[in-house]
Short mmCIF file of C-alpha atoms in Angstrom, two decimals:
data_model
loop_
_atom_site.label_atom_id
_atom_site.label_comp_id
_atom_site.label_asym_id
_atom_site.label_seq_id
_atom_site.Cartn_x
_atom_site.Cartn_y
_atom_site.Cartn_z
CA MET A 1 49.23 20.67 -58.56
CA PHE A 2 47.02 23.37 -57.06
CA LYS A 3 43.94 21.16 -57.59
CA GLY A 4 45.70 18.26 -55.81
CA ARG A 5 46.37 20.49 -52.82
CA GLN A 6 42.77 21.61 -52.78
CA ASN A 7 41.58 17.99 -52.82
CA ALA A 8 43.94 17.08 -50.01
CA LYS A 9 42.65 20.00 -47.96
CA LYS A 10 39.09 18.96 -48.74
CA ASN A 11 39.81 15.40 -47.65
CA TYR A 12 41.44 16.65 -44.49
CA ASN A 13 38.38 18.80 -43.72
CA ASN A 14 36.06 15.89 -44.39
CA MET A 15 38.08 13.67 -42.09
CA LEU A 16 38.03 16.37 -39.43
CA ILE A 17 34.25 16.66 -39.69
CA LEU A 18 33.91 12.87 -39.52
CA TYR A 19 36.18 12.74 -36.49
CA LYS A 20 34.17 15.47 -34.79
CA LYS A 21 30.95 13.63 -35.57
CA LYS A 22 32.33 10.41 -34.12
CA LEU A 23 33.52 12.29 -31.04
CA MET A 24 30.09 13.85 -30.58
CA ASN A 25 28.47 10.45 -30.98
CA LYS A 26 30.74 9.01 -28.32
CA ILE A 27 30.00 11.89 -25.95
CA PHE A 28 26.29 11.49 -26.59
CA SER A 29 26.45 7.72 -26.03
CA GLY A 30 28.42 8.28 -22.86
CA LEU A 31 25.82 10.73 -21.58
CA LEU A 32 23.05 8.27 -22.42
CA CYS A 33 24.82 5.50 -20.51
CA LEU A 34 25.31 7.84 -17.56
CA PHE A 35 21.62 8.73 -17.63
CA ALA A 36 20.63 5.06 -17.78
CA LEU A 37 22.97 4.18 -14.91
CA THR A 38 21.56 7.04 -12.83
CA ALA A 39 18.04 5.86 -13.54
CA ILE A 40 18.91 2.29 -12.56
CA SER A 41 20.68 3.36 -9.38
CA GLU A 42 17.68 5.52 -8.45
CA LEU A 43 15.42 2.52 -9.03
CA LYS A 44 17.52 0.45 -6.68
CA ALA A 45 17.56 3.22 -4.08
CA GLN A 46 13.94 2.46 -3.11
CA THR A 47 13.87 1.83 0.62
CA PHE A 48 11.35 -0.65 1.84
CA ARG A 49 10.08 -0.53 5.37
CA THR A 50 11.36 -2.74 8.17
CA PHE A 51 9.05 -4.25 10.74
CA GLN A 52 10.56 -4.71 14.18
CA THR A 53 9.28 -7.19 16.72
CA THR A 54 10.67 -7.58 20.22
CA THR A 55 10.14 -10.68 22.31
CA GLU A 56 11.31 -11.17 25.87
CA GLU A 57 11.61 -14.20 28.05
CA ILE A 58 12.70 -14.61 31.64
CA THR A 59 13.79 -17.84 33.34
CA TYR A 60 14.40 -18.53 37.04
CA THR A 61 16.71 -21.38 38.11
CA ASN A 62 17.48 -22.18 41.75
CA ARG A 63 21.20 -22.75 42.28
CA THR A 64 22.77 -24.25 45.41
CA LEU A 65 26.14 -22.81 46.36
CA ALA A 66 28.99 -24.65 48.02
CA ASP A 67 28.08 -23.16 51.44
CA GLY A 68 24.56 -24.61 51.12
CA SER A 69 22.85 -21.29 50.45
CA THR A 70 20.49 -20.85 47.49
CA VAL A 71 20.45 -18.17 44.82
CA VAL A 72 18.09 -17.70 41.90
CA GLU A 73 19.88 -17.42 38.56
CA THR A 74 17.58 -15.13 36.58
CA VAL A 75 18.15 -14.87 32.84
CA ILE A 76 16.37 -12.26 30.76
CA GLU A 77 16.53 -12.91 27.02
CA THR A 78 15.51 -10.17 24.61
CA VAL A 79 15.21 -10.98 20.91
CA VAL A 80 14.75 -8.12 18.44
CA VAL A 81 13.83 -9.21 14.93
CA ASP A 82 13.87 -6.81 11.97
CA LEU A 83 11.90 -8.08 9.00
CA THR A 84 12.28 -6.32 5.64
CA PRO A 85 10.09 -7.73 2.86
CA ASN A 86 11.32 -6.59 -0.55
CA PRO A 87 8.73 -6.91 -3.33
CA VAL A 88 11.32 -6.24 -6.04
CA THR A 89 13.82 -8.95 -5.09
CA ALA A 90 11.06 -11.19 -3.68
CA GLU A 91 13.15 -11.72 -0.58
CA SER A 92 12.56 -11.06 3.09
CA THR A 93 15.58 -10.16 5.16
CA VAL A 94 15.40 -11.14 8.80
CA SER A 95 17.92 -9.60 11.18
CA THR A 96 17.98 -10.94 14.73
CA ASP A 97 19.66 -9.36 17.76
CA THR A 98 19.69 -11.39 20.94
CA LYS A 99 20.62 -10.06 24.37
CA GLU A 100 20.97 -12.34 27.38
CA GLU A 101 21.31 -10.73 30.79
CA THR A 102 21.97 -12.75 33.95
CA LEU A 103 21.15 -11.67 37.51
CA PHE A 104 21.73 -13.52 40.79
CA LEU A 105 18.74 -12.76 43.00
CA THR A 106 17.65 -13.76 46.46
CA SER A 107 14.67 -16.11 46.59
CA ALA A 108 12.44 -13.40 48.06
CA ALA A 109 13.45 -10.92 45.35
CA ALA A 110 12.85 -13.49 42.60
CA THR A 111 9.35 -14.22 43.92
CA ALA A 112 8.55 -10.51 44.11
CA LEU A 113 9.84 -10.01 40.57
CA GLN A 114 7.65 -12.83 39.22
CA THR A 115 4.60 -11.21 40.78
CA ALA A 116 5.49 -7.78 39.40
CA ILE A 117 6.01 -9.13 35.89
CA SER A 118 2.75 -11.00 36.06
CA ASN A 119 1.00 -7.75 37.00
CA ALA A 120 2.77 -5.76 34.27
CA GLY A 121 0.82 -7.42 31.48
CA SER A 122 2.05 -8.55 28.10
CA GLY A 123 3.64 -5.53 26.45
CA ALA A 124 6.61 -6.01 24.11
CA SER A 125 9.05 -4.69 26.72
CA ALA A 126 7.06 -5.51 29.87
CA ILE A 127 9.74 -7.80 31.30
CA SER A 128 12.77 -5.54 30.84
CA THR A 129 10.84 -2.50 32.05
CA THR A 130 9.68 -4.31 35.18
CA VAL A 131 13.15 -5.70 35.90
CA ALA A 132 14.66 -2.23 35.59
CA ALA A 133 12.03 -0.80 37.91
CA GLU A 134 11.94 -3.57 40.50
CA VAL A 135 15.45 -4.95 40.84
CA ASP A 136 18.11 -3.06 42.73
CA ASP A 137 21.26 -4.06 44.57
CA ASP A 138 19.29 -5.08 47.68
CA ASP A 139 17.66 -7.85 45.64
CA LYS A 140 20.96 -9.27 44.43
CA ILE A 141 23.26 -11.78 46.09
CA LYS A 142 26.16 -10.15 47.90
CA ASP A 143 29.48 -11.46 49.12
CA SER A 144 30.72 -11.33 52.74
CA ASN A 145 31.90 -7.78 52.17
CA GLY A 146 28.46 -6.63 51.09
CA ALA A 147 29.40 -6.23 47.41
CA VAL A 148 27.12 -7.55 44.71
CA VAL A 149 28.59 -10.75 43.34
CA SER A 150 29.39 -10.86 39.65
CA SER A 151 29.72 -14.65 39.48
CA VAL A 152 28.66 -17.68 41.45
CA THR A 153 29.86 -21.25 41.56
CA TYR A 154 27.02 -23.64 42.10
CA VAL A 155 26.94 -27.33 42.89
CA GLU A 156 25.05 -30.04 41.05
CA VAL A 157 25.13 -33.64 42.05
CA VAL A 158 25.57 -35.68 38.87
CA ASN A 159 25.49 -39.46 39.27
CA GLY A 160 26.17 -39.04 42.96
CA THR A 161 29.18 -36.80 42.38
CA PRO A 162 29.12 -33.09 43.24
CA THR A 163 29.94 -30.99 40.15
CA PHE A 164 30.89 -27.32 40.34
CA THR A 165 29.94 -24.84 37.62
CA THR A 166 30.75 -21.14 37.53
CA VAL A 167 28.47 -18.63 35.87
CA ASP A 168 28.86 -14.87 35.73
CA ASP A 169 26.46 -11.97 35.31
CA THR A 170 27.86 -10.65 32.06
CA THR A 171 25.40 -9.59 29.40
CA VAL A 172 25.79 -11.60 26.21
CA GLU A 173 24.70 -9.95 22.99
CA THR A 174 24.47 -11.66 19.62
CA ASN A 175 24.04 -9.19 16.83
CA ASP A 176 22.72 -9.34 13.31
CA VAL A 177 21.94 -12.92 12.61
CA VAL A 178 20.77 -12.11 9.11
CA THR A 179 18.87 -14.59 7.06
CA THR A 180 17.31 -13.99 3.70
CA GLU A 181 14.29 -15.97 2.68
CA ARG A 182 12.29 -16.28 -0.49
CA ALA A 183 9.08 -14.31 0.01
CA GLU A 184 5.64 -14.74 -1.55
CA PHE A 185 2.66 -12.44 -1.51
CA THR A 186 0.31 -13.62 1.20
CA THR A 187 -3.02 -14.37 -0.38
CA ILE A 188 -5.81 -12.77 1.55
CA VAL A 189 -8.34 -15.24 2.84
CA GLU A 190 -11.58 -13.48 2.08
CA GLU A 191 -14.51 -13.93 4.45
CA VAL A 192 -18.07 -13.01 3.57
CA LYS A 193 -19.36 -10.75 6.33
CA ALA A 194 -22.33 -8.42 6.34
CA ILE A 195 -22.42 -4.66 6.46
CA VAL A 196 -24.13 -3.74 9.70
CA SER A 197 -25.87 -0.45 10.22
CA GLN A 198 -28.42 1.08 12.52
CA ASN A 199 -31.03 1.06 9.76
CA MET B 1 -19.96 19.79 -49.93
CA ASN B 2 -19.15 16.25 -48.89
CA LYS B 3 -17.37 17.69 -45.87
CA PHE B 4 -20.52 19.60 -44.97
CA LYS B 5 -22.65 16.45 -45.29
CA PHE B 6 -20.26 14.44 -43.18
CA THR B 7 -20.15 17.13 -40.48
CA LEU B 8 -23.94 17.39 -40.48
CA ILE B 9 -24.45 13.63 -40.18
CA ALA B 10 -21.77 13.31 -37.51
CA GLY B 11 -23.28 16.18 -35.56
CA ILE B 12 -26.77 14.72 -35.72
CA VAL B 13 -25.58 11.25 -34.75
CA ALA B 14 -23.49 12.68 -31.89
CA SER B 15 -26.45 14.66 -30.61
CA VAL B 16 -28.69 11.60 -30.63
CA CYS B 17 -26.32 9.05 -29.11
CA SER B 18 -24.63 9.60 -25.80
CA SER B 19 -22.84 6.66 -24.26
CA GLN B 20 -19.73 6.12 -22.24
CA ALA B 21 -18.06 3.26 -20.45
CA VAL B 22 -14.95 2.87 -18.33
CA THR B 23 -13.38 -0.35 -17.15
CA ILE B 24 -10.06 -0.89 -15.46
CA ASP B 25 -8.59 -4.31 -16.02
CA PHE B 26 -5.86 -5.06 -13.48
CA ASP B 27 -5.09 -8.29 -15.31
CA SER B 28 -4.08 -6.46 -18.48
CA ALA B 29 -0.49 -6.26 -19.75
CA ALA B 30 -0.09 -2.73 -18.39
CA TYR B 31 -0.30 -4.11 -14.85
CA ALA B 32 2.06 -7.07 -15.41
CA ILE B 33 4.23 -7.83 -12.39
CA PRO B 34 7.86 -8.14 -13.53
CA SER B 35 9.21 -11.66 -13.37
CA GLY B 36 10.57 -12.57 -9.95
CA GLN B 37 8.84 -9.72 -8.10
CA ILE B 38 6.19 -10.20 -5.44
CA ALA B 39 4.31 -7.07 -6.41
CA ALA B 40 4.72 -4.20 -8.85
CA ASP B 41 4.84 -0.49 -8.18
CA ALA B 42 1.52 0.97 -9.36
CA ASN B 43 2.75 4.54 -9.59
CA GLY B 44 2.73 5.63 -13.22
CA VAL B 45 0.94 2.50 -14.40
CA ASP B 46 -2.13 3.16 -16.54
CA GLY B 47 -2.49 6.66 -15.15
CA TRP B 48 -2.33 5.82 -11.43
CA GLU B 49 -0.41 8.24 -9.27
CA SER B 50 0.88 7.67 -5.75
CA ASP B 51 4.11 7.39 -3.80
CA ALA B 52 6.28 4.57 -5.15
CA PHE B 53 5.11 1.20 -3.82
CA LEU B 54 2.48 2.81 -1.60
CA GLY B 55 0.22 1.72 -4.43
CA PHE B 56 1.08 -1.68 -5.81
CA VAL B 57 -0.28 -4.37 -8.06
CA VAL B 58 -1.30 -7.34 -5.97
CA PRO B 59 -1.17 -10.90 -7.28
CA THR B 60 -3.96 -13.32 -6.23
CA PRO B 61 -5.48 -10.83 -3.83
CA GLY B 62 -8.39 -12.91 -2.68
CA ILE B 63 -10.92 -10.68 -4.44
CA GLY B 64 -11.90 -10.43 -8.06
CA SER B 65 -10.06 -12.44 -10.63
CA GLY B 66 -6.29 -12.44 -10.96
CA GLN B 67 -4.54 -9.25 -9.94
CA ALA B 68 -5.88 -6.21 -8.13
CA LEU B 69 -4.68 -2.80 -7.00
CA GLY B 70 -3.37 -2.55 -3.44
CA PHE B 71 -2.84 0.68 -1.53
CA GLY B 72 -1.31 1.14 1.90
CA PRO B 73 1.97 1.16 3.81
CA LYS B 74 2.74 -2.53 3.32
CA TYR B 75 6.11 -2.01 1.62
CA VAL B 76 6.94 1.63 2.29
CA LEU B 77 6.06 4.16 4.96
CA PRO B 78 3.70 6.95 3.91
CA SER B 79 5.36 10.30 3.32
CA SER B 80 2.48 12.18 4.94
CA ALA B 81 -0.41 11.46 7.30
CA THR B 82 -2.88 11.25 4.42
CA GLU B 83 -2.13 9.67 1.08
CA THR B 84 -4.06 8.84 -2.06
CA ILE B 85 -3.66 6.87 -5.22
CA LYS B 86 -5.67 8.44 -8.02
CA ARG B 87 -6.44 7.87 -11.66
CA ASP B 88 -8.31 10.14 -14.05
CA VAL B 89 -11.52 8.68 -15.46
CA ASN B 90 -13.34 11.80 -16.71
CA ILE B 91 -16.86 10.43 -16.67
CA ALA B 92 -19.32 13.07 -17.88
CA LEU B 93 -22.47 13.38 -15.81
CA THR B 94 -24.16 15.67 -18.27
CA GLY B 95 -24.96 14.64 -21.79
CA ASN B 96 -27.84 14.99 -24.17
CA SER B 97 -29.90 17.90 -22.86
CA THR B 98 -32.09 18.32 -25.92
CA GLY B 99 -35.68 17.42 -25.36
CA THR B 100 -37.16 17.15 -21.93
CA HIS B 101 -37.50 14.55 -19.21
CA ILE B 102 -35.01 12.15 -20.68
CA PRO B 103 -34.14 9.78 -17.87
CA ALA B 104 -30.39 9.33 -17.87
CA SER B 105 -28.40 7.06 -15.62
CA GLY B 106 -24.98 5.70 -14.96
CA LEU B 107 -23.59 2.98 -12.75
CA PHE B 108 -20.15 2.84 -11.21
CA THR B 109 -18.97 -0.31 -9.43
CA ALA B 110 -15.73 -1.49 -7.86
CA ASP B 111 -14.90 -4.28 -5.44
CA VAL B 112 -12.91 -3.35 -2.35
CA LEU B 113 -11.45 -5.18 0.61
CA VAL B 114 -9.42 -3.89 3.54
CA ASN B 115 -6.72 -6.36 4.50
CA ALA B 116 -5.88 -6.43 8.19
CA SER B 117 -2.34 -5.67 9.30
CA SER B 118 0.01 -8.53 10.06
CA ASN B 119 3.48 -7.13 10.82
CA ALA B 120 2.63 -3.72 12.26
CA SER B 121 -0.63 -3.17 14.08
CA GLY B 122 -2.51 0.12 13.97
CA ASN B 123 -5.84 1.78 13.39
CA ASP B 124 -5.16 3.34 10.02
CA VAL B 125 -8.09 4.57 7.93
CA PHE B 126 -8.75 3.52 4.33
CA GLY B 127 -11.27 4.69 1.80
CA ILE B 128 -12.50 4.70 -1.77
CA SER B 129 -13.60 7.86 -3.53
CA LEU B 130 -14.97 9.26 -6.73
CA TYR B 131 -13.84 12.85 -7.20
CA GLY B 132 -16.10 15.40 -8.88
CA ASN B 133 -14.74 18.24 -10.99
CA ALA B 134 -16.46 20.92 -8.90
CA GLY B 135 -14.76 22.10 -5.74
CA SER B 136 -13.83 19.22 -3.55
CA GLU B 137 -16.90 17.11 -4.16
CA THR B 138 -16.42 13.41 -3.51
CA ILE B 139 -18.54 10.33 -3.21
CA SER B 140 -16.71 8.15 -0.77
CA PHE B 141 -16.73 5.49 1.88
CA THR B 142 -14.10 5.38 4.60
CA PHE B 143 -13.20 2.33 6.63
CA ASP B 144 -12.08 3.48 10.07
CA PRO B 145 -11.30 0.94 12.80
CA GLY B 146 -11.09 3.77 15.34
CA ASN B 147 -14.60 4.99 14.60
CA THR B 148 -16.89 1.96 14.68
CA VAL B 149 -20.54 2.40 15.54
CA SER B 150 -20.87 1.24 19.11
CA GLY B 151 -23.32 -1.51 19.80
CA LEU B 152 -22.88 -3.00 16.32
CA ALA B 153 -20.67 -5.87 15.25
CA GLY B 154 -17.79 -5.27 12.86
CA ASN B 155 -14.30 -3.87 13.09
CA LEU B 156 -14.32 -0.99 10.57
CA GLY B 157 -16.59 2.02 10.93
CA VAL B 158 -18.07 3.10 7.57
CA ASN B 159 -18.73 6.85 7.36
CA GLY B 160 -19.60 6.77 11.07
CA ILE B 161 -22.97 5.13 10.28
CA ALA B 162 -22.33 1.44 9.61
CA ASN B 163 -19.69 -1.18 10.35
CA ALA B 164 -17.80 -3.50 8.04
CA TYR B 165 -15.11 -6.12 8.51
CA TYR B 166 -11.47 -6.60 7.64
CA ASN B 167 -10.76 -9.17 4.91
CA SER B 168 -14.32 -9.05 3.68
CA GLU B 169 -15.12 -8.00 0.13
CA TYR B 170 -17.63 -5.23 -0.48
CA GLN B 171 -18.85 -3.67 -3.69
CA PHE B 172 -18.70 0.10 -3.93
CA LYS B 173 -21.69 0.88 -6.11
CA VAL B 174 -22.77 4.34 -7.19
CA ALA B 175 -25.98 4.66 -9.19
CA PHE B 176 -26.32 8.03 -10.93
CA SER B 177 -29.65 9.28 -12.19
CA GLY B 178 -31.32 12.41 -13.43
CA ASP B 179 -33.46 14.11 -16.04
CA ASP B 180 -32.61 16.17 -19.11
CA GLY B 181 -29.58 14.08 -19.96
CA ALA B 182 -27.78 14.90 -16.75
CA PHE B 183 -27.35 12.35 -13.99
CA GLN B 184 -25.84 14.13 -11.00
CA THR B 185 -28.08 12.57 -8.37
CA TYR B 186 -26.45 9.56 -6.80
CA ALA B 187 -27.10 6.63 -4.50
CA ALA B 188 -23.81 5.30 -3.17
CA SER B 189 -23.95 1.83 -1.67
CA LEU B 190 -21.62 -0.59 -0.06
CA VAL B 191 -22.87 -4.06 -0.88
CA ASP B 192 -21.71 -7.11 1.04
CA GLY B 193 -21.28 -10.67 -0.21
CA ASN B 194 -24.71 -11.64 1.02
CA GLY B 195 -26.41 -8.88 -0.95
CA GLY B 196 -26.99 -6.66 2.07
CA SER B 197 -26.15 -3.02 1.62
CA PHE B 198 -25.73 0.38 3.21
CA THR B 199 -26.66 3.38 1.03
CA GLN B 200 -26.12 7.12 1.17
CA TYR B 201 -27.65 9.64 -1.23
CA GLY B 202 -26.66 13.01 -2.63
CA GLN B 203 -26.71 15.51 -5.46
CA LEU B 204 -23.54 16.68 -7.17
CA THR B 205 -22.92 20.05 -8.75
CA SER B 206 -19.97 18.50 -10.59
CA THR B 207 -20.60 17.89 -14.25
CA SER B 208 -18.19 14.99 -14.35
CA ILE B 209 -16.36 12.48 -12.21
CA SER B 210 -12.78 13.48 -12.83
CA SER B 211 -10.98 10.68 -11.04
CA ILE B 212 -11.20 7.62 -8.85
CA GLY B 213 -8.98 7.06 -5.87
CA LEU B 214 -8.11 5.02 -2.83
CA THR B 215 -7.22 6.86 0.34
CA TYR B 216 -5.08 6.19 3.37
CA ALA B 217 -4.81 8.11 6.63
CA LEU B 218 -2.62 7.56 9.65
CA ALA B 219 -4.78 6.77 12.69
CA ASP B 220 -3.24 9.64 14.62
CA SER B 221 -2.35 12.34 12.12
CA SER B 222 0.18 13.90 14.50
CA ALA B 223 2.00 10.64 15.17
CA ALA B 224 5.24 9.54 13.52
CA MET B 225 4.98 7.83 10.14
CA SER B 226 6.62 4.77 11.66
CA THR B 227 3.40 4.14 13.59
CA ALA B 228 1.65 3.24 10.34
CA SER B 229 0.19 -0.24 10.22
CA ASP B 230 0.92 -2.51 7.28
CA ALA B 231 -2.75 -2.93 6.41
CA PHE B 232 -3.83 -2.09 2.87
CA ILE B 233 -6.96 -1.73 0.78
CA THR B 234 -7.40 -3.65 -2.46
CA MET B 235 -9.65 -2.83 -5.39
CA ASP B 236 -10.68 -4.80 -8.45
CA ASN B 237 -13.39 -5.02 -11.12
CA VAL B 238 -13.75 -1.28 -11.69
CA SER B 239 -16.38 -0.33 -14.23
CA PHE B 240 -18.66 2.50 -15.20
CA SER B 241 -21.39 2.47 -17.76
CA ALA B 242 -24.03 5.00 -18.70
CA SER B 243 -27.35 4.18 -20.25
CA ILE B 244 -28.03 5.80 -23.62
CA PRO B 245 -30.99 8.15 -23.32
CA GLU B 246 -33.67 7.60 -25.95
CA PRO B 247 -33.79 10.59 -28.32
CA SER B 248 -36.85 12.77 -27.89
CA VAL B 249 -39.49 13.14 -30.55
CA SER B 250 -38.20 16.62 -31.44
CA LEU B 251 -34.68 15.24 -31.83
CA LEU B 252 -35.87 12.43 -34.08
CA SER B 253 -37.75 15.05 -36.15
CA MET B 254 -34.55 17.05 -36.45
CA LEU B 255 -32.67 13.96 -37.61
CA GLY B 256 -35.37 13.21 -40.19
CA ALA B 257 -35.36 16.80 -41.41
CA GLY B 258 -31.59 16.76 -41.70
CA LEU B 259 -31.67 13.62 -43.82
CA LEU B 260 -34.36 15.13 -46.03
CA VAL B 261 -32.23 18.23 -46.58
CA LEU B 262 -29.34 16.05 -47.60
CA ARG B 263 -31.50 14.14 -50.08
CA ARG B 264 -32.86 17.31 -51.62
CA ARG B 265 -29.36 18.73 -52.07
CA ARG B 266 -28.41 15.66 -54.10
#
């Protein structure tokens, strides 16, 4: 009877030890998984650089108003492209922001602006910088009260029929046109060229 | 007794022969680019150390055969104005000093090419260096677009003396020579594809070349890191070999005497 009790106690202790071992194993496995997940998330946390390019374009269109006067509809389009090549995913992400700004200028002001932009050179933001510096309210079309107009209705004769179209000077922005493209490593085209020295 | 014989023979053989060679094969399995990736991070690969993805393994680089090592801010911005990717090579420049006037020599070669920037322009400086174990001794060539020699063609100034070109392969060649088993005198050349070269000479106090490295420097060290170009330097076909000095007459006599002693003991 006493021996039976001892055996039962022994079995219970063995089971307890086994249970503890299993628990320890589970804790250890859990820690390992956590470590692995941390390592993977750190691997994915690598930030690759983004290359930004800005292009600007300006267009001038003469518009005839109903009263016979002429205004120059000037549209400045700025496109900012963010390119992020990712060597790990082998993809390039291209994010495009487009901003379209419309101004209604007098003919004299439009001519002066064209000259100024031509003199400003070809920097990435040469157009917008020049427009900001050169154009003020005196260059813009005004209504009979002397206020700068925010919209104009111009006339076009289509198939002999006068057609009226209204445009306003609001700035239209299109954000984040994101495209992802498969990327390849650009093979360098090697050219044989000499070392040149004074010797 | 056998242990003694073995030690004696090994010692004699080691004192007679002195040879070493180093090659770095960027096409080996260690440099494999994981499937689906454009390039692989070179940091930690085969002993190379740099910022992650500042050094990278380049597929079909346009120089050498197969893959090469690239270094520069193509994928990541540098974390400081000057960066390096380095690997230990531990090439001894002193060897068998028994006997006298033993001409010893070694030759280090590596192909390099500086790829011009395409997405972010700039005048960043690249270079290749061998680092000595004494002080801050280096044998190096730098390619600096902001420091070209005026009046000469080319778009990269080399050590302020010569000019080289972007996207053109050059061999970095360092010939070591010397007497008494040491070869610490060097002639460092940059050899172009036509066989023309530009050479600089010097004498090291270092007794070994501890490491090889590629260097990068922001054109304006005080400027923001975002002004870095995306140009990079590539390197391939790295090798070093040393000639085995002929044993002197006295050394050969020692070897003979040693063998005789062994025979007599038997």
